[in-house]
CSV table of C-alpha atoms in Angstrom, one decimal:
chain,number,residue,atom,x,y,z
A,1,UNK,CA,14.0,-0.5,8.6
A,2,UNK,CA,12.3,-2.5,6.2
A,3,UNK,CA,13.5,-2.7,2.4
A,4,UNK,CA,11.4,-5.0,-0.4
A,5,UNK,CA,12.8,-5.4,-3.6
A,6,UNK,CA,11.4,-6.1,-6.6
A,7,UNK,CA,14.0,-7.1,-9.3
A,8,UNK,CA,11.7,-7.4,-12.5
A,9,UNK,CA,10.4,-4.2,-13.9
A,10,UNK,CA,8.5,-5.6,-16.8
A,11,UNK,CA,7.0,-9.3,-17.5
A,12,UNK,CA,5.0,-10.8,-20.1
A,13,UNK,CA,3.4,-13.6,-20.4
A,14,UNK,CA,0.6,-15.4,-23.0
A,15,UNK,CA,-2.9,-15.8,-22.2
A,16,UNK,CA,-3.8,-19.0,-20.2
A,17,UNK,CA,0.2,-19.6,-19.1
A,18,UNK,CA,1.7,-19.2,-15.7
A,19,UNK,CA,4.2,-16.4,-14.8
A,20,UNK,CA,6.2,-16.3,-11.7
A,21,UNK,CA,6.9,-12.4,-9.7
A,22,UNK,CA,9.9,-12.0,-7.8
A,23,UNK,CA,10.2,-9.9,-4.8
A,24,UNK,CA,12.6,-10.2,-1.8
A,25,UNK,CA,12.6,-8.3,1.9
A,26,UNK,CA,14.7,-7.4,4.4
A,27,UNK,CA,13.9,-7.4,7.8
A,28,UNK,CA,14.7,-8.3,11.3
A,29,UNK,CA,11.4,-8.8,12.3
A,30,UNK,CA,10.0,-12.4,13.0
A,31,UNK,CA,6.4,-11.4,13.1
A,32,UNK,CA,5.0,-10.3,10.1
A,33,UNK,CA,2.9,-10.2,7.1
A,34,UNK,CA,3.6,-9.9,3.6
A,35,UNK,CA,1.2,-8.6,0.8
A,36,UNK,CA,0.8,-8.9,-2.6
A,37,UNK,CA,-1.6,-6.0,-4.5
A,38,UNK,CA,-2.5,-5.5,-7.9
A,39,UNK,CA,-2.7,-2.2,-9.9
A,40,UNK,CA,-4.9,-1.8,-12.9
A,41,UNK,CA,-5.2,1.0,-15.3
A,42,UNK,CA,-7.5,2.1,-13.1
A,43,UNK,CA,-5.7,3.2,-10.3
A,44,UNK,CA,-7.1,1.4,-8.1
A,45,UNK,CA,-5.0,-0.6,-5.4
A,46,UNK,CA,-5.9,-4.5,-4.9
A,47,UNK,CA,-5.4,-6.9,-2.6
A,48,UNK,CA,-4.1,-10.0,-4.2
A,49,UNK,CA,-2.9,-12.1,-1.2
A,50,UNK,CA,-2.0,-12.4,2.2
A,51,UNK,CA,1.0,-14.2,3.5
A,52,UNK,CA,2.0,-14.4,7.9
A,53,UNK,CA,4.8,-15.1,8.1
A,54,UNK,CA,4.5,-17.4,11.0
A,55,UNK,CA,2.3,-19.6,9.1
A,56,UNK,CA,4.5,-22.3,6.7
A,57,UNK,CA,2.1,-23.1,4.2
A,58,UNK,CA,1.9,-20.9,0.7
A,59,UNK,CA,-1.2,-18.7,0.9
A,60,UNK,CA,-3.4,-19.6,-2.2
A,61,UNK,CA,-6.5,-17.4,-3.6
A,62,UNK,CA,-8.1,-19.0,-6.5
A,63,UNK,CA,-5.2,-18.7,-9.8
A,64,UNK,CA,-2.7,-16.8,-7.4
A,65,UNK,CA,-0.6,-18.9,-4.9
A,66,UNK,CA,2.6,-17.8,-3.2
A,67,UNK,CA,5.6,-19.1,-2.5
A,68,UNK,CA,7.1,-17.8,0.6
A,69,UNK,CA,10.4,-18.4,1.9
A,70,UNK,CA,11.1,-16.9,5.0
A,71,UNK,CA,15.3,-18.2,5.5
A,72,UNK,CA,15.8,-16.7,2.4
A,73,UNK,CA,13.2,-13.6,3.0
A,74,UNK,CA,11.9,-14.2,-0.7
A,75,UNK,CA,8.1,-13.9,-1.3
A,76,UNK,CA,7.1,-15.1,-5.6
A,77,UNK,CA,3.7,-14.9,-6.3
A,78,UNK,CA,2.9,-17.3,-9.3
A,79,UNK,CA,-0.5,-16.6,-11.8
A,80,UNK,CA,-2.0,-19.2,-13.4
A,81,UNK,CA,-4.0,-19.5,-16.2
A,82,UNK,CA,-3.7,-15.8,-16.8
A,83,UNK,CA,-5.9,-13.5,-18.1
A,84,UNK,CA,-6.4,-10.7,-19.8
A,85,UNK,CA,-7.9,-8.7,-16.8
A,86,UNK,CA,-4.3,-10.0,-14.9
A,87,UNK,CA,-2.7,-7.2,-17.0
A,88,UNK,CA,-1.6,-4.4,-14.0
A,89,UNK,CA,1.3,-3.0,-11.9
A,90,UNK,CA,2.0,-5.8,-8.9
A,91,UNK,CA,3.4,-4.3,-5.8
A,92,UNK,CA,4.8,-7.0,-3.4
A,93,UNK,CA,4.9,-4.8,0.6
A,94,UNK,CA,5.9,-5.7,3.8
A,95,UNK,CA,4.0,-4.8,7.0
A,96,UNK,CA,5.0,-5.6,10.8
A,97,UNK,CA,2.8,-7.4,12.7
A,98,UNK,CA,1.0,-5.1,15.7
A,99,UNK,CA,1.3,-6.0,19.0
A,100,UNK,CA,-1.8,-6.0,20.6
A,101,UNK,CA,-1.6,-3.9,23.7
A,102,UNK,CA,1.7,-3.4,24.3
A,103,UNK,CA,2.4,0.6,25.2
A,104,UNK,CA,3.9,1.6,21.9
A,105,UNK,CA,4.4,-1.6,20.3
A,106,UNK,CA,2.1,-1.8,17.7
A,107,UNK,CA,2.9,-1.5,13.9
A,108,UNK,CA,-0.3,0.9,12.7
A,109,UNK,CA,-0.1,-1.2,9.6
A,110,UNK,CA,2.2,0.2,7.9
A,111,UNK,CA,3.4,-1.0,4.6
A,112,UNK,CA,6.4,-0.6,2.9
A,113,UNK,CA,6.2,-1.4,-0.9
A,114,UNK,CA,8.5,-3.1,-3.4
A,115,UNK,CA,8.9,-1.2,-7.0
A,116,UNK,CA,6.4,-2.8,-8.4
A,117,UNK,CA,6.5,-5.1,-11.6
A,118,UNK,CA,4.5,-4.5,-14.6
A,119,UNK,CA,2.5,-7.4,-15.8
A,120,UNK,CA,1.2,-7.8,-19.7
A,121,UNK,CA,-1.0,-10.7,-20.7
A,122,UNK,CA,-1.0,-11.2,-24.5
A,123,UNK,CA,-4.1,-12.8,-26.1
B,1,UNK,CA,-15.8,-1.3,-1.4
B,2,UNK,CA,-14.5,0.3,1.6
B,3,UNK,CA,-16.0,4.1,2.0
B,4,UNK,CA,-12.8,5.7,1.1
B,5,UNK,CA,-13.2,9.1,-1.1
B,6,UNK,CA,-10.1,11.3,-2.0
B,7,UNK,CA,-10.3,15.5,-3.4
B,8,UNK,CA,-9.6,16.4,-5.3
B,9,UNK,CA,-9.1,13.7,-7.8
B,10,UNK,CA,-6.7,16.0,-10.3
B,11,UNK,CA,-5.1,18.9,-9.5
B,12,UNK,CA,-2.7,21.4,-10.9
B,13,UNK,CA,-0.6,24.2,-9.0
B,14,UNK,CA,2.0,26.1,-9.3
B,15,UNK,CA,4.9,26.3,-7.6
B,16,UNK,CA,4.9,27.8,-4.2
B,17,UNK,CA,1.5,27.8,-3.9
B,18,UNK,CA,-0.4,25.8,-0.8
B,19,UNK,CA,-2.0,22.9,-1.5
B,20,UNK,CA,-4.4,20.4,0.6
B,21,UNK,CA,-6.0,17.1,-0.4
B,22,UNK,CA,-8.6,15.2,1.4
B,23,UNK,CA,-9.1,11.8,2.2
B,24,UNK,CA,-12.6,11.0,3.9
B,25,UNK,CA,-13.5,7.8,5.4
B,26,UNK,CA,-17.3,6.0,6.2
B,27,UNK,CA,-16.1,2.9,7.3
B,28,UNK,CA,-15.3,4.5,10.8
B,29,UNK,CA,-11.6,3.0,11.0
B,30,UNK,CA,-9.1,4.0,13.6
B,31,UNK,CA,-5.6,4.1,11.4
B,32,UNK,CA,-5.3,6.4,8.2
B,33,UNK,CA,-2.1,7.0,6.0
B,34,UNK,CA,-0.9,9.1,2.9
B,35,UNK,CA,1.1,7.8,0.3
B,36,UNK,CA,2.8,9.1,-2.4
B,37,UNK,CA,3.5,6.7,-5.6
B,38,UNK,CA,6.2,7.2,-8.2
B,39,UNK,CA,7.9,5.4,-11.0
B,40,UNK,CA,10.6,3.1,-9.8
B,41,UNK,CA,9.3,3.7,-5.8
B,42,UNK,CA,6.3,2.0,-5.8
B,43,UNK,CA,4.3,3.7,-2.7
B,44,UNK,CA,5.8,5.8,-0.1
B,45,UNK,CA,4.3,6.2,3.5
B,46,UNK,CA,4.1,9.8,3.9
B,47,UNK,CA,2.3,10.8,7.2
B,48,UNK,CA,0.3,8.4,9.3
B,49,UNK,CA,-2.9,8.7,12.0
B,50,UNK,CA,-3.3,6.0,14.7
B,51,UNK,CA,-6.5,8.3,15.9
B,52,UNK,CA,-8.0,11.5,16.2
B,53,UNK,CA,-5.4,14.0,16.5
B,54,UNK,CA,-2.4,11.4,16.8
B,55,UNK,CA,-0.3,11.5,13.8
B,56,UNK,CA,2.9,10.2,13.2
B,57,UNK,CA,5.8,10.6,9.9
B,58,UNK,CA,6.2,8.2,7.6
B,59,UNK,CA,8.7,7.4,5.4
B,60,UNK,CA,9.1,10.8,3.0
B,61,UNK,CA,7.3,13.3,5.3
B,62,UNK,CA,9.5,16.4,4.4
B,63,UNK,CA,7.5,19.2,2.8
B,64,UNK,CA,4.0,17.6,4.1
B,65,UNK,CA,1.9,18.2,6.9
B,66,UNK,CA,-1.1,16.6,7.8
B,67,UNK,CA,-4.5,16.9,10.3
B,68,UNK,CA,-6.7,14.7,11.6
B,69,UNK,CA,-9.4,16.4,13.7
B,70,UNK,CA,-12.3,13.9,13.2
B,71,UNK,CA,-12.4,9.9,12.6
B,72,UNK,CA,-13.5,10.6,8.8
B,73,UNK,CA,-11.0,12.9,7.5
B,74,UNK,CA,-7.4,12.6,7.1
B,75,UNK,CA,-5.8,16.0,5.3
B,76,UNK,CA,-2.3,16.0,3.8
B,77,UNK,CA,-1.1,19.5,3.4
B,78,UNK,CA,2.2,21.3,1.1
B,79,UNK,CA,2.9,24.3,2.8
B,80,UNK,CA,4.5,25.0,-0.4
B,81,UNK,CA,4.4,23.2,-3.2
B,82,UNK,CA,7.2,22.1,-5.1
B,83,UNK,CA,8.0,20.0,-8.0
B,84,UNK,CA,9.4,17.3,-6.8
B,85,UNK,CA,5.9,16.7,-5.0
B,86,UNK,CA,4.5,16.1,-8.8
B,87,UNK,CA,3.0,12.3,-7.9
B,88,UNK,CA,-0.2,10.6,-7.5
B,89,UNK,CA,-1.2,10.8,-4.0
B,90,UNK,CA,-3.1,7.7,-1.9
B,91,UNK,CA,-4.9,7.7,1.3
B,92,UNK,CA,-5.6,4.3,2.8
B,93,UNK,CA,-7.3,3.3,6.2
B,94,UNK,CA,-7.2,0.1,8.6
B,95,UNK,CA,-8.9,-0.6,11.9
B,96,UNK,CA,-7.3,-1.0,14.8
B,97,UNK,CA,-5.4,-3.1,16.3
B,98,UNK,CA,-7.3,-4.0,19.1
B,99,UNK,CA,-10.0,-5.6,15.9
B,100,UNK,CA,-7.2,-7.8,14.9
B,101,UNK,CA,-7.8,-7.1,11.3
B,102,UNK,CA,-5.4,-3.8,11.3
B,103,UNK,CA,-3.7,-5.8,8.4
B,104,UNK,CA,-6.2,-5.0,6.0
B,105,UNK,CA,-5.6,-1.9,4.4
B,106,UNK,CA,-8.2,0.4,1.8
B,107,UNK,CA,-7.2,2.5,-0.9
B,108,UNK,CA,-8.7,5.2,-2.0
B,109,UNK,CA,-8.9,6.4,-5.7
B,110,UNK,CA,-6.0,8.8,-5.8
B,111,UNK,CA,-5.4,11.8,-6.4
B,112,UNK,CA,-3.2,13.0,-9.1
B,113,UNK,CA,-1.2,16.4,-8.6
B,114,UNK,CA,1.0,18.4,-10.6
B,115,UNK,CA,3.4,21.0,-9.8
B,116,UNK,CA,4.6,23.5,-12.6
């Protein structure tokens, strides 16, 4: 089975700076993907990024960016120039990757989610 | 946004009393879960459907029960409530694997239920 961990409850961080997540996973899987969604007041569960893990380099999507190292199973996702609207719970979450036609093999995409970390932007 | 629509969207029950919450899909995908989130748990895979009438446990299944008999819908069942199943509730949907885009995964809204 799959564990992630996420090892900071609570961050802040001022508008415009960078902040750093933490998360780490344990796995013996070599296939895989790892996710990063956000959480607003809303409710509502978003899709940050997108990391496979056979790929080496660091998924990037606009301010967010990862950095994803798979030796030491540790998965960061860094915000830049943060904003008021970055203010949510982040869930960092594990999937394994299907195998495409083999009887049984496949994954369904299931995730398994870290705590989460909540995420305040001061003005 | 993905055609994902959970009922109901609050509810309140009492304990030992049957509850079922729906989770109804347009986008006509092939894989359909229920989680369950909590404080300090993040999400929870509860039950799981790889297809019409194929359904599989997840993760904290104990005390649920789910259907599928159509691509759409996805129901998630407490025989009887209890009130450790006080949580907010999320469906969430994928295509198959055979579209090679199974990774990406919907929410729905939620639904939040509480168990007195």
């Amino acid at each position: 089975a799959q564990t992630v961990t996420q090892s900071q409850p609570e961050m802040s961080v001022q508008e415009a700076e960078t902040v750093t997540l933490s998360c780490t996973y344990d796995t013996s899987e070599n296939n895989y993907y790892l996710f990063w969604y956000k959480q607003p007041p809303s409710r509502q569960m978003i899709l940050v990024i997108r990391q496979e893990a056979y790929k080496q380099q660091n998924a990037t999507e606009n301010r967010f960016s990862v950095n994803f190292q798979k030796a030491a199973k540790s998965f960061s996702l860094k915000i830049s120039d943060s904003q008021l609207g970055d203010t949510a719970m982040y869930f960092c979450a594990f999937m394994k990757h299907g195998v495409k036609g083999a009887a049984g093999g496949t994954s369904y995409g299931k995730l398994t989610f870290g705590q989460g970390t909540i995420l305040t932007v001061h003005p | 946004d993905a055609g994902i629509t959970q009922s109901p969207r609050h509810k309140v029950t009492e304990t030992g009393t049957p509850v079922t919450l729906r989770c109804h899909q347009t986008e006509n995908h092939r894989y359909m879960y229920w989680y369950r989130q909590d404080p300090g748990h993040g999400l929870r895979l509860i039950h799981y459907s790889y297809g019409v009438k194929d359904t599989d446990k997840g993760e904290v299944s104990d005390g649920y029960s789910v259907s599928r008999s159509k691509t759409e819908d996805f129901l998630l069942t407490l025989e009887s409530a209890t009130s450790s199943q006080t949580s907010v509730y999320f469906c969430a949907i994928s295509d198959s694997a055979w579209s090679g885009r199974y990774y990406e995964q919907y929410f729905g809204p939620g639904t939040r239920l509480t168990v007195t």
